[in-house]
Short mmCIF file of C-alpha atoms in Angstrom, two decimals:
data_model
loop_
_atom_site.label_atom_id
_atom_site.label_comp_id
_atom_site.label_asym_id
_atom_site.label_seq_id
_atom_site.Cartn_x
_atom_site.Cartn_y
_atom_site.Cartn_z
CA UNK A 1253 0.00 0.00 0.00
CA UNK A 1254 1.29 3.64 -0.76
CA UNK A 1255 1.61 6.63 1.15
CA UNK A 1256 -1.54 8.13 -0.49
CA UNK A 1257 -3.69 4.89 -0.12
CA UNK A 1258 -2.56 5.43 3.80
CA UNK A 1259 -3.71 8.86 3.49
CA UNK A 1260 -6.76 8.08 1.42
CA UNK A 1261 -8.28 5.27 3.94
CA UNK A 1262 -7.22 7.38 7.08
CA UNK A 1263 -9.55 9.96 5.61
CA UNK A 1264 -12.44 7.71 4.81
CA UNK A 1265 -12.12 6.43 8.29
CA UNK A 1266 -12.60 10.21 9.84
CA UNK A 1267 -15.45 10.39 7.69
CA UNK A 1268 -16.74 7.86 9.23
CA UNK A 1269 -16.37 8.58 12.44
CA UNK A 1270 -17.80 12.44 11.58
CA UNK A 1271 -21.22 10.58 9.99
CA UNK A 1272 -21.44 9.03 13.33
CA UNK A 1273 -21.47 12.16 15.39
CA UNK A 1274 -24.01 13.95 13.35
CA UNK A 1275 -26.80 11.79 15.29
CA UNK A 1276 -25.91 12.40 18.10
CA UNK A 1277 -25.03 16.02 17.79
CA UNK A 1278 -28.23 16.61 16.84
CA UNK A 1279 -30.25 14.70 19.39
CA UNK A 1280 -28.80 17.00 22.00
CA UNK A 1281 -29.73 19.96 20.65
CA UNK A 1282 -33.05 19.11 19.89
CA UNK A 1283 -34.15 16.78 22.67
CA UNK A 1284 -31.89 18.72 25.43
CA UNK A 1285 -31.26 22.14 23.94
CA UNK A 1286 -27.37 21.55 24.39
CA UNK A 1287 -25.13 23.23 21.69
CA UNK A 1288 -22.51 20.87 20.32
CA UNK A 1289 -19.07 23.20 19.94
CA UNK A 1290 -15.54 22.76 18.85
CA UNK A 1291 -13.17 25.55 19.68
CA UNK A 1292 -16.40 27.95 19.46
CA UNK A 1293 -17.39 26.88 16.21
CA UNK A 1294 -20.99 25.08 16.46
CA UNK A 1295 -21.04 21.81 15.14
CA UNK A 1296 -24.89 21.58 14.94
CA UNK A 1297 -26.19 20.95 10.93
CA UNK A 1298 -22.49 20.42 10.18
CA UNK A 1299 -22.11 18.23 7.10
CA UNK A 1300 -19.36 15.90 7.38
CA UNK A 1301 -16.94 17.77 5.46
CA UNK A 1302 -17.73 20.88 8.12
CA UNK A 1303 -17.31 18.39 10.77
CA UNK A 1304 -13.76 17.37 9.72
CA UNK A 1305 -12.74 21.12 8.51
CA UNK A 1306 -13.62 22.31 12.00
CA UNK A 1307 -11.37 19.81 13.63
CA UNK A 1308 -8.29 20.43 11.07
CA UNK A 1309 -8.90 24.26 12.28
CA UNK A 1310 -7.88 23.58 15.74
CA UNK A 1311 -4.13 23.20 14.08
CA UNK A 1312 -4.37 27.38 13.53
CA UNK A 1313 -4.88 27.91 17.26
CA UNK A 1314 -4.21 25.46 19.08
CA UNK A 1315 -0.77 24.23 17.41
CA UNK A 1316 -1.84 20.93 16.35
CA UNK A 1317 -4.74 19.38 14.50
CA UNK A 1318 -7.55 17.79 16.82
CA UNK A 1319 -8.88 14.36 14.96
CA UNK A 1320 -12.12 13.11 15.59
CA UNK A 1321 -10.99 9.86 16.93
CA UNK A 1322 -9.79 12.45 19.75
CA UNK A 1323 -13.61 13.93 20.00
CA UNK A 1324 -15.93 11.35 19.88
CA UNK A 1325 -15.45 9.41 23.40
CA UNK A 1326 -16.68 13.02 24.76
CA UNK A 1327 -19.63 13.14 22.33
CA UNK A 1328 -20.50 9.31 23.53
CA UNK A 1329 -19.80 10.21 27.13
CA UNK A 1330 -22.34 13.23 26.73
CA UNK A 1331 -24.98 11.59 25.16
CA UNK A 1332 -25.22 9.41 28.17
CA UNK A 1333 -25.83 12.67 31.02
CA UNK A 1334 -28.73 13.69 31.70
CA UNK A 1335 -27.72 17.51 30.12
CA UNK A 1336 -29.73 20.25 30.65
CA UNK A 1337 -29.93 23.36 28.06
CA UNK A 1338 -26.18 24.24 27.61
CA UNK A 1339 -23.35 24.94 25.25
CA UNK A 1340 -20.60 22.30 25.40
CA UNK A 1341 -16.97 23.03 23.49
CA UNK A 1342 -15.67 19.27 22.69
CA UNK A 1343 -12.62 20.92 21.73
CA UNK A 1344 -11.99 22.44 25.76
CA UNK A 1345 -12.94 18.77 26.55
CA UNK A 1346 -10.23 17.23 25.15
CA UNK A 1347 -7.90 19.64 25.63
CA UNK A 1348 -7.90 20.12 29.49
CA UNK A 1349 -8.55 16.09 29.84
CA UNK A 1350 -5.10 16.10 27.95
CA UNK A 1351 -3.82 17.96 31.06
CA UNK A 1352 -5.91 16.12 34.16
CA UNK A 1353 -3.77 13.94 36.16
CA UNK A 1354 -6.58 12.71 38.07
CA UNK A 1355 -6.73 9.27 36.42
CA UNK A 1356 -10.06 9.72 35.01
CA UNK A 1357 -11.59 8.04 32.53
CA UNK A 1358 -13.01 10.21 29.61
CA UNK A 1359 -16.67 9.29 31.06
CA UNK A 1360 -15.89 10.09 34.70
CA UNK A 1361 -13.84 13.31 33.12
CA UNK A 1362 -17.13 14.30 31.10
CA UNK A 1363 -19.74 14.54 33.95
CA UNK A 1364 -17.38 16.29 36.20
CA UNK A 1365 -16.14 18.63 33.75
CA UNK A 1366 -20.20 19.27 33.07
CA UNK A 1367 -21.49 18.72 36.15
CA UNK A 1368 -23.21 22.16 36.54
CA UNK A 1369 -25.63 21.13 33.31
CA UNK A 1370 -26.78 18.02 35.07
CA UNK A 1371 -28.60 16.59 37.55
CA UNK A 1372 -30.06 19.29 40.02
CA UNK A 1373 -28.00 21.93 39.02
CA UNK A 1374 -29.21 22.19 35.40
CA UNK A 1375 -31.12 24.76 33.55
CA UNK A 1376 -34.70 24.15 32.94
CA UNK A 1377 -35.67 24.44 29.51
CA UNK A 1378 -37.52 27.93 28.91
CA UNK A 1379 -40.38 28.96 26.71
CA UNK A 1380 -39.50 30.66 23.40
CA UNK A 1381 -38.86 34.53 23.87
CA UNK A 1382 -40.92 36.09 20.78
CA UNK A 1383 -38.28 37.97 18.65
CA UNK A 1384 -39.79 41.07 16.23
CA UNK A 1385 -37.12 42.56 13.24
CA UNK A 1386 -38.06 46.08 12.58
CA UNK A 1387 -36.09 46.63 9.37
CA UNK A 1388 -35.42 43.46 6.82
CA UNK A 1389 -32.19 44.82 5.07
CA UNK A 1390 -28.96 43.46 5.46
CA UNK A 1391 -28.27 42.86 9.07
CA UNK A 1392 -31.84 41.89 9.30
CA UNK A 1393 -32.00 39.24 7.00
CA UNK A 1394 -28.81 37.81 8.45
CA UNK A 1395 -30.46 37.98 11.87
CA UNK A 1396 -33.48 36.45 10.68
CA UNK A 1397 -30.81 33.20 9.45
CA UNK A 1398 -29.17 33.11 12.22
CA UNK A 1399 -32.93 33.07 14.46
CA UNK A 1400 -34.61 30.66 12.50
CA UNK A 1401 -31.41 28.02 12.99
CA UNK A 1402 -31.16 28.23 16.33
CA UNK A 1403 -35.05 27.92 16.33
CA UNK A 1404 -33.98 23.86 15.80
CA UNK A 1405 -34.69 23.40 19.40
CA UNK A 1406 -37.82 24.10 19.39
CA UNK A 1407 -36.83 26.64 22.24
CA UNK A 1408 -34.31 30.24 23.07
CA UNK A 1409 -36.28 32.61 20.91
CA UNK A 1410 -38.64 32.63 18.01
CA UNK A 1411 -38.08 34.85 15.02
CA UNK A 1412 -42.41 35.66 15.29
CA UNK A 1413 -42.87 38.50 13.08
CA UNK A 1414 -40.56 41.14 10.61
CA UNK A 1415 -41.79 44.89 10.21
CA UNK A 1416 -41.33 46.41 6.90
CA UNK A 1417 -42.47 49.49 4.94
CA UNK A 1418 -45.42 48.22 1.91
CA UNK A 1419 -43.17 48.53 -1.32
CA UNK A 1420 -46.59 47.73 -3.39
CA UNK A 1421 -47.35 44.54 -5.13
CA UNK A 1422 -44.81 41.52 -4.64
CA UNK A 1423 -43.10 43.01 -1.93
CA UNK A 1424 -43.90 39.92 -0.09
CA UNK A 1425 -42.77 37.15 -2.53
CA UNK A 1426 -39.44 39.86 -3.21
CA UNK A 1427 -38.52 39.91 0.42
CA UNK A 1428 -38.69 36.16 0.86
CA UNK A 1429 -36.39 35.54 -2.38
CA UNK A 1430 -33.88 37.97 -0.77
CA UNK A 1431 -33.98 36.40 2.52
CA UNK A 1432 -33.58 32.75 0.17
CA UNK A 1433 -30.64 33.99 -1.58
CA UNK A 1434 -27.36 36.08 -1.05
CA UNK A 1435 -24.67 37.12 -3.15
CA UNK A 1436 -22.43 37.53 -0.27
CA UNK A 1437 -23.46 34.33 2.38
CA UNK A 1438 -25.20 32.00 -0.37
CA UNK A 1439 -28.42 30.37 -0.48
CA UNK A 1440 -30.68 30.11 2.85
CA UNK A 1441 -30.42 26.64 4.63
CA UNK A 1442 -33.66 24.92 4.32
CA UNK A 1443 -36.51 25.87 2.65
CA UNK A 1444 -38.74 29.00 2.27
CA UNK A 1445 -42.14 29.03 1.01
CA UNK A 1446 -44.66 32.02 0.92
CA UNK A 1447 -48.33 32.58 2.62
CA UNK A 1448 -49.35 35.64 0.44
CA UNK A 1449 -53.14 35.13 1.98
CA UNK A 1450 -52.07 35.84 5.36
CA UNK A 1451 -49.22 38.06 4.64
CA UNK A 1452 -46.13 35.10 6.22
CA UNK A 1453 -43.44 33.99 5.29
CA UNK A 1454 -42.65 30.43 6.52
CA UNK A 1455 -38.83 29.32 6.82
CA UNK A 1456 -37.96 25.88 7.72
CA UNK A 1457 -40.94 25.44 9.69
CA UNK A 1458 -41.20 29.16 11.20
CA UNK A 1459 -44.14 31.48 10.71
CA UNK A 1460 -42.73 34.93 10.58
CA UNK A 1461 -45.78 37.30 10.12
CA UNK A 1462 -44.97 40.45 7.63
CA UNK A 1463 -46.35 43.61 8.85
CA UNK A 1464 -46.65 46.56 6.59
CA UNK A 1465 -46.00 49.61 8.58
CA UNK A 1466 -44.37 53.41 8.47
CA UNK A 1467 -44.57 54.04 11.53
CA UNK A 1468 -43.80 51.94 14.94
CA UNK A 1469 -46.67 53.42 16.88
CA UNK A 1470 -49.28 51.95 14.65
CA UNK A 1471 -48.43 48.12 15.00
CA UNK A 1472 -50.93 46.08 17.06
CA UNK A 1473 -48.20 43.13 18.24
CA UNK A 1474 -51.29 41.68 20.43
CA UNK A 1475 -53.21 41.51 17.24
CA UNK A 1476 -50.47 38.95 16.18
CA UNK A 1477 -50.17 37.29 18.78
CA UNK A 1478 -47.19 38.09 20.26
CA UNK A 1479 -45.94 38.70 23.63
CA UNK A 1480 -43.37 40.05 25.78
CA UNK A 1481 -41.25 40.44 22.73
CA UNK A 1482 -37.35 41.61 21.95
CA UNK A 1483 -37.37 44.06 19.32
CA UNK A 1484 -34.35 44.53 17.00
CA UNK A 1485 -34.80 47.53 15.25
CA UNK A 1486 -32.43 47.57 12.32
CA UNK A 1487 -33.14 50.75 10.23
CA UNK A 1488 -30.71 53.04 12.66
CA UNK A 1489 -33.01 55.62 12.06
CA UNK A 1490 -33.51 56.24 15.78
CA UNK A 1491 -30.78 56.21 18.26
CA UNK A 1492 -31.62 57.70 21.08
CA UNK A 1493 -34.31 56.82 24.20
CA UNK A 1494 -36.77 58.85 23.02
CA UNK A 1495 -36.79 57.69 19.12
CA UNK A 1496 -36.31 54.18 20.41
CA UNK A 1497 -39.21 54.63 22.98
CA UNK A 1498 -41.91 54.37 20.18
CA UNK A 1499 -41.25 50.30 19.72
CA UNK A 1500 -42.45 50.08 23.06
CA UNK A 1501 -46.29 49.26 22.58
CA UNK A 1502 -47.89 46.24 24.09
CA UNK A 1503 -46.47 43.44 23.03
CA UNK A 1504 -42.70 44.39 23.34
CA UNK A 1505 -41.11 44.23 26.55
CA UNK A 1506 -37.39 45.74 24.55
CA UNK A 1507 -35.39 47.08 21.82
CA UNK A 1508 -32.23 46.24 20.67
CA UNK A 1509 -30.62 49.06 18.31
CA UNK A 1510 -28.23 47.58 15.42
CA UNK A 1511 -26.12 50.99 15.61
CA UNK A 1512 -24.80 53.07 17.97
CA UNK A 1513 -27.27 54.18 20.51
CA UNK A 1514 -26.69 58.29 21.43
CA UNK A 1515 -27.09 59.87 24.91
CA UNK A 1516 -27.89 57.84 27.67
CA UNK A 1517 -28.42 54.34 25.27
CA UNK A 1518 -26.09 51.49 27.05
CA UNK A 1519 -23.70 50.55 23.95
CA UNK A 1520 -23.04 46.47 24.68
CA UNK A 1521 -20.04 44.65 23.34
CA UNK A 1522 -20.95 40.81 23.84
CA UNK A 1523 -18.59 39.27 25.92
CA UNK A 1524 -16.91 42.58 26.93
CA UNK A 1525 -20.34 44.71 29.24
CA UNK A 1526 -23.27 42.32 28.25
CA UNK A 1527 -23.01 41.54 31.97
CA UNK A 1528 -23.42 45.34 32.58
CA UNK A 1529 -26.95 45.26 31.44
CA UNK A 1530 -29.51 46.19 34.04
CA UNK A 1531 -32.93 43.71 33.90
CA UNK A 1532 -34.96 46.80 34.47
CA UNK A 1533 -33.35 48.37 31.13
CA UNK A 1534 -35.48 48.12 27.98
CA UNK A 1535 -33.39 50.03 25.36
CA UNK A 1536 -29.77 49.07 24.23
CA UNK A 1537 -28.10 49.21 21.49
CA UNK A 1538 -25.29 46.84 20.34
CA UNK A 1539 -23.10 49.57 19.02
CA UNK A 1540 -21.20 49.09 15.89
CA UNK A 1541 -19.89 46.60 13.95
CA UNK A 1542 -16.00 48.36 13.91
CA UNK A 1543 -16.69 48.91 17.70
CA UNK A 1544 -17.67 45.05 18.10
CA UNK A 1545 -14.44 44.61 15.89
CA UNK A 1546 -12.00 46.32 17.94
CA UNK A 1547 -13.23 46.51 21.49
CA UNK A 1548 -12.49 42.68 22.87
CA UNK A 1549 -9.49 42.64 21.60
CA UNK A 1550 -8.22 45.82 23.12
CA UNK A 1551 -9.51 44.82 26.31
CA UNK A 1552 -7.64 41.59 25.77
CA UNK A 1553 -4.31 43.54 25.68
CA UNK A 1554 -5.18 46.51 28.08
CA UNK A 1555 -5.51 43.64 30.65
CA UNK A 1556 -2.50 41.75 30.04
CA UNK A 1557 -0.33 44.91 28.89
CA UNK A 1558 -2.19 48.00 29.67
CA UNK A 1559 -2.84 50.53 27.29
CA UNK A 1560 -1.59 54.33 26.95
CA UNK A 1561 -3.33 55.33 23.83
CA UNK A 1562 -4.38 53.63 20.51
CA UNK A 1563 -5.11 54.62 17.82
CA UNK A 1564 -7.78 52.42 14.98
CA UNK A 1565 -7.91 52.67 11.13
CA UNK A 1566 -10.10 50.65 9.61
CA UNK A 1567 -10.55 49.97 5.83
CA UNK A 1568 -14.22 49.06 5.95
CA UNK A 1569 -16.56 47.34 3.00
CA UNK A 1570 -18.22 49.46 1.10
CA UNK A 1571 -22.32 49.57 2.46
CA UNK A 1572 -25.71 50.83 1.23
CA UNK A 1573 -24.94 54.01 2.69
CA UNK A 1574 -22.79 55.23 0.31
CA UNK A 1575 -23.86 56.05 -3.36
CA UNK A 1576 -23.31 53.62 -6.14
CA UNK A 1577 -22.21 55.72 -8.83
CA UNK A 1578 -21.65 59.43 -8.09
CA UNK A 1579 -24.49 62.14 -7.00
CA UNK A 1580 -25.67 63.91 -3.87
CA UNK A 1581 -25.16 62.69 -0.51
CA UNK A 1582 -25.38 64.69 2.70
CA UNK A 1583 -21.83 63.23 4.28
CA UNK A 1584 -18.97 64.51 2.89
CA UNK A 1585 -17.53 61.91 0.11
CA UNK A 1586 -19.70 59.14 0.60
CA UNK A 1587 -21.74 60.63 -3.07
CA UNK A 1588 -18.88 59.36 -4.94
CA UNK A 1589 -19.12 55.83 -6.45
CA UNK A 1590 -18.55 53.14 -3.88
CA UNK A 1591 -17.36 50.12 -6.28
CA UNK A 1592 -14.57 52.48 -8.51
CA UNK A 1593 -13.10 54.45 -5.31
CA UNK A 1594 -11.37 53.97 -1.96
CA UNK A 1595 -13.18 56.74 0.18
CA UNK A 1596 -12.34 58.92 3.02
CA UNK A 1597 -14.76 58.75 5.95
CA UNK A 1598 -15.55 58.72 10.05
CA UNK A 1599 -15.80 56.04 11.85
CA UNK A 1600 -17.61 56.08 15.49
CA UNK A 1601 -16.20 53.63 17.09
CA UNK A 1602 -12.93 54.71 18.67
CA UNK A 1603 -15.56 57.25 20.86
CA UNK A 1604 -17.63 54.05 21.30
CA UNK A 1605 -15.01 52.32 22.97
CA UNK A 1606 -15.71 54.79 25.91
CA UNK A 1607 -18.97 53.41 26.97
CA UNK A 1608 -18.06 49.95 26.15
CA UNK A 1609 -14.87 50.35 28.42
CA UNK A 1610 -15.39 52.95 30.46
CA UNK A 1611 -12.47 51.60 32.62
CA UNK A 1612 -9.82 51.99 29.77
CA UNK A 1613 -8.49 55.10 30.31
CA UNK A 1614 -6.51 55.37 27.26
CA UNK A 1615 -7.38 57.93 24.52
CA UNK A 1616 -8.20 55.66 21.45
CA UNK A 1617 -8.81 58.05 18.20
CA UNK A 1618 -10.16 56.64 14.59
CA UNK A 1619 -10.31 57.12 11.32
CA UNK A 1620 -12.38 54.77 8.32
CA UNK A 1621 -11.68 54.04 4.57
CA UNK A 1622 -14.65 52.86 2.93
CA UNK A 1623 -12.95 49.93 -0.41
CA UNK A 1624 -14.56 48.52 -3.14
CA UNK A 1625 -14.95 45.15 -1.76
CA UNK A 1626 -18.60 44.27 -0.39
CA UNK A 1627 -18.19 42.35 2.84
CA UNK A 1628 -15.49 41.68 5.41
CA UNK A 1629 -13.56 44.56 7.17
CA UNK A 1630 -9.91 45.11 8.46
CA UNK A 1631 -9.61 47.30 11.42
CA UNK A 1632 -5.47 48.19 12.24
CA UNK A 1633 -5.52 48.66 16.10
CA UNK A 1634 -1.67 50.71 16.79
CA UNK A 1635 -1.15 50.33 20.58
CA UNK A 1636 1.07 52.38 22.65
CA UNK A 1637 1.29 49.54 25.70
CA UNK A 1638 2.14 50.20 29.65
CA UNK A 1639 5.08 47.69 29.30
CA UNK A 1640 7.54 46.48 26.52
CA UNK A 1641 7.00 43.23 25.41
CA UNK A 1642 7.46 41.00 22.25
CA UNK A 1643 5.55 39.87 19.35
CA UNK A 1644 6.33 36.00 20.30
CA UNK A 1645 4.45 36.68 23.47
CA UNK A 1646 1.67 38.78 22.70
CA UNK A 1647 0.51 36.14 19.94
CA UNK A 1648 1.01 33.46 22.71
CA UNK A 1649 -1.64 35.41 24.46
CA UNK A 1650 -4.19 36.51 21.87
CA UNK A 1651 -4.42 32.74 20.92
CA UNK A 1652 -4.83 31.62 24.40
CA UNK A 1653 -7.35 34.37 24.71
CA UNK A 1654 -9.37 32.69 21.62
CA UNK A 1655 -8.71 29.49 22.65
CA UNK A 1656 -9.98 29.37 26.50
CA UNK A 1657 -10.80 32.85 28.04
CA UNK A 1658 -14.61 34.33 28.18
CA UNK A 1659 -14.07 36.44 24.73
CA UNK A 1660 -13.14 32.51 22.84
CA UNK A 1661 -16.49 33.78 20.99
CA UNK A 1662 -15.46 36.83 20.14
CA UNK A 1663 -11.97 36.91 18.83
CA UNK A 1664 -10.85 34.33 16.58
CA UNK A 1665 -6.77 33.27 15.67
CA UNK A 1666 -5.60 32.72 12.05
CA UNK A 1667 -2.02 32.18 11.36
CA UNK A 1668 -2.86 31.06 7.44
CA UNK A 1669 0.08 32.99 5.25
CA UNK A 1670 -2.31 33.62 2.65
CA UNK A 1671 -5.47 34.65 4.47
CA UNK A 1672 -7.58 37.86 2.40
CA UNK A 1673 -10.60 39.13 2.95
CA UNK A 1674 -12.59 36.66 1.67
CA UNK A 1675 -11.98 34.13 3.62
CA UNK A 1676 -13.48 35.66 6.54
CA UNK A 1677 -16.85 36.02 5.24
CA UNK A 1678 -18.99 33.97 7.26
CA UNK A 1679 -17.22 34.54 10.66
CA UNK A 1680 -18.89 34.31 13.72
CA UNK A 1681 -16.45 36.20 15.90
CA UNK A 1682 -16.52 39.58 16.29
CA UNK A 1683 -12.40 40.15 15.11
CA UNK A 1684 -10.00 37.48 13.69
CA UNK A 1685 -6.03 38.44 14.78
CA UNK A 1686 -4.06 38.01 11.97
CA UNK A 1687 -0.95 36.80 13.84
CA UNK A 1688 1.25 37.08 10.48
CA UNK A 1689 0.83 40.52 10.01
CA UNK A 1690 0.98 41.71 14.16
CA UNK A 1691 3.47 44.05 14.80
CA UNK A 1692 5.23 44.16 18.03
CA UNK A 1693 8.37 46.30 19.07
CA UNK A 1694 9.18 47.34 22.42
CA UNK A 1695 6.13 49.49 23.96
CA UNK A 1696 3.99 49.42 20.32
CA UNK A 1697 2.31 46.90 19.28
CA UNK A 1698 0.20 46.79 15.92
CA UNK A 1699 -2.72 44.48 15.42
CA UNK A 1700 -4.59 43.36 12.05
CA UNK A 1701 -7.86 42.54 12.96
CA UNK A 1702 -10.30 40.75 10.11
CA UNK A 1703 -14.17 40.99 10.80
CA UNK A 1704 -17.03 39.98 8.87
CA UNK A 1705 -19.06 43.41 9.20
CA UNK A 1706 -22.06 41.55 8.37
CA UNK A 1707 -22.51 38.31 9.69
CA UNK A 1708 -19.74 38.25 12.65
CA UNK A 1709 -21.92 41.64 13.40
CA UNK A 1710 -25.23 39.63 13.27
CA UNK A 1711 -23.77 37.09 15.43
CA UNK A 1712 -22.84 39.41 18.40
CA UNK A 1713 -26.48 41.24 18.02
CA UNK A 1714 -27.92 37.48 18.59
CA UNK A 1715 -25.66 37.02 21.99
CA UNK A 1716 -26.69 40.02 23.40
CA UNK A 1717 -30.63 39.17 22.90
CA UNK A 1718 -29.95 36.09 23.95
CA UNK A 1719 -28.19 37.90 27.50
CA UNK A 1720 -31.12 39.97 27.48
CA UNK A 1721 -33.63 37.45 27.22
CA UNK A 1722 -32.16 34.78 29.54
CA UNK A 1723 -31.83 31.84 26.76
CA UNK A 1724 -27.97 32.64 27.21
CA UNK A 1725 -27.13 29.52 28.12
CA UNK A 1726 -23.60 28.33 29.90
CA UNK A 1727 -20.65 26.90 28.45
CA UNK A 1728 -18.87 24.05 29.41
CA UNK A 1729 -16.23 23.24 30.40
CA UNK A 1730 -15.79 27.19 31.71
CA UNK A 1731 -13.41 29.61 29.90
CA UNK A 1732 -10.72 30.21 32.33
CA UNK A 1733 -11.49 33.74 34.00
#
């Protein structure tokens, strides 16, 4: 036998092995509501392929590829708890088992390592939390993905109903087709059909009611049934309390803004303040995308290093803001064509970074250049750091931070030599560190920071209704602190 028939059957046997896991994987999320992870990444309606790709990941991050002969004694051991809802990182599994001297066997190891999602200490499942979108463009679409497949379950929250302005005749059939194909993130998963009669669209199973309205004030939510609602309002056309103040009719209990909230309007960074949320607070916004880009990460070095000053560029995706060929705008430069020119703008989010940590002390200043590229950000954090230190160890920590501290979710590790743009699209995490292109002498350090302004947006904007709506459910084994 050759070297490549090794290869070839070693592969075939991983396949395997990854067929058997999809089963179970998705028995436990929809008979316990418990979130199958691997190093963050969900491996719930993973093909096989997605299965194995996520394992070969690990080798970016953690050093060294993680096989699934390494992962499945976990996935058996879990399946045979009595789990409560929960998210549970196979990849932490194996990776602190690898450094347990206790003797244990990988079943004992399981149920101690999860003990707080079983027995008496688990979480009851919850009744679904009604979810309205006000807005259906691009972050609400995304939203409305990312809602209806954690909707698998059967509990967390329920994508009920999407409010929308009446564009005239089709407007329903034209808003489902958009939400059923993307140019950017592909075609929806599952299948969409329309209910023109009673005004729905229905997506893999979900009703989501279409209301036709100009104005917030005028919706009747009761009429539709729904209750106690989190709205996401994704137009940005109000920011403050008082704009923001007209969602709240019968019906919705709070509003999430998908910009950056002005005045008084708590600006959350997932996995940075979320915990900073009063329960009594019905307004919140979930700042920027740039902000949700940049602010975990500085945090991550501000704690380890401290941090003087910083300053953030960021060469930003062109968006539906800007004009596609030349004419009248009101901002400055953002009326010339988007797709034929790099252009000259503000960005928000270095003055964001104040209410998101309002501990940092540093003075962190910004600029933005919009490119002709339609998804997926770079934001170039320049730090002036509290100590000298080198590049060796501040990648060290940035990948431990993505590997096993409470922002694993939001910043993501890539050492790939020939990682672009592109790649990114898709990503769940709120920055990637591109650890070939980090900087590091003496007291400066420079960081390259990837984000999907779309979807890794969309993700963060679901985690903090989640938070809000108490179907944020623990992870296991617990990111160290």
């Amino acid at each position: 036998m050759t070297v490549n028939d090794d290869s070839f059957t070693d592969w075939k046997h991983r396949e395997e092995i990854a067929e058997s896991m999809i089963p179970m994987i998705g028995r436990l999320h929809r008979e316990r509501d418990v979130t199958v992870l691997l190093h963050s990444r969900s491996l719930v309606n993973k093909s096989v392929v997605s299965i194995l790709k996520t394992h070969r990941f690990a080798r970016q991050i953690a050093g060294a590829e993680l096989s699934v002969t390494e992962t499945l004694p976990f996935l058996r051991a879990l399946t045979a708890l009595d789990l409560g809802p929960s998210q549970i990182d196979l990849g932490m599994l194996a990776a602190t088992y690898r450094d347990d001297d206790r003797g244990l066997s990988v079943a004992e190891f399981t149920a101690d390592a999860v003990a707080g999602a079983t027995g008496t200490d688990k979480i009851e499942r919850r009744a679904p939390r009604d979810v309205v979108l006000y807005g259906f463009g691009r972050i609400g679409r995304l939203l409305a993905r990312l809602l209806i497949e954690k909707s698998g379950s059967g509990n967390g929250l329920r994508l009920r109903a999407v409010v929308v302005r009446d564009s005239g005749s089709g407007d329903l059939v034209k808003r489902a087709s958009l939400l059923r194909r993307d140019s950017i993130h592909g075609q929806f998963q599952g299948t969409i059909t329309v209910d023109e009669a009673n005004s729905r669209i229905i997506a893999n199973g979900n009703e989501i009611q279409v209301i036709h309205a100009a104005d917030p004030t005028t919706v009747d939510y009761p009429a539709y049934g729904i209750k106690n609602a989190i709205l996401i309002d994704n137009t940005g056309r109000w920011r403050d309390r008082e704009g923001l103040s007209k969602h709240l009719r019968p019906g919705i209990d709070k509003v999430v803004l998908t910009a950056p909230g002005k005045g008084d309007v708590p600006n959350i960074v997932h996995g940075v303040n979320h915990d900073t949320v009063k329960p009594d607070e019905r307004i919140l916004s979930c700042a920027s995308c740039t902000t949700n880009a940049i602010v975990p990460p500085l945090k991550a070095m501000a704690d380890e290093y401290g941090v003087v000053r910083g300053h953030v560029e960021t060469v930003h995706s062109f968006t539906n803001d800007q004009n596609l060929l030349d004419n009248y705008h009101r901002s400055d430069r953002r009326g010339r064509s988007a797709p034929l020119n790099m252009v000259l703008t503000e960005t928000g989010a270095a003055s964001a970074v104040a209410k998101a940590l309002p501990g940092l002390k540093a003075k962190i200043t910004g600029s933005s250049i919009r490119v002709p590229v339609p998804d997926v950000s770079i934001a170039i954090l320049n730090l002036t750091l509290a100590r000298s230190t080198t590049r060796e160890e501040v990648l060290d920590h940035l990948r431990e931070v993505s590997l096993t501290s409470p922002l694993k979710r939001q910043i993501d590790f890539i050492t790939a030599p020939d990682a672009v743009s592109s790649d990114f699209i898709g990503s769940r995490h709120a920055s990637i560190v591109d650890a070939g292109a980090t900087k590091v002498e003496g007291d400066n350090a420079i960081l390259y920071l990837w984000y999907d302004n779309e979807f890794g947006y969309s993700c963060q904007v679901v985690r903090v209704v989640q938070h809000v709506s108490g179907v944020e459910y623990p992870t296991y084994p617990a990111p160290a602190a």
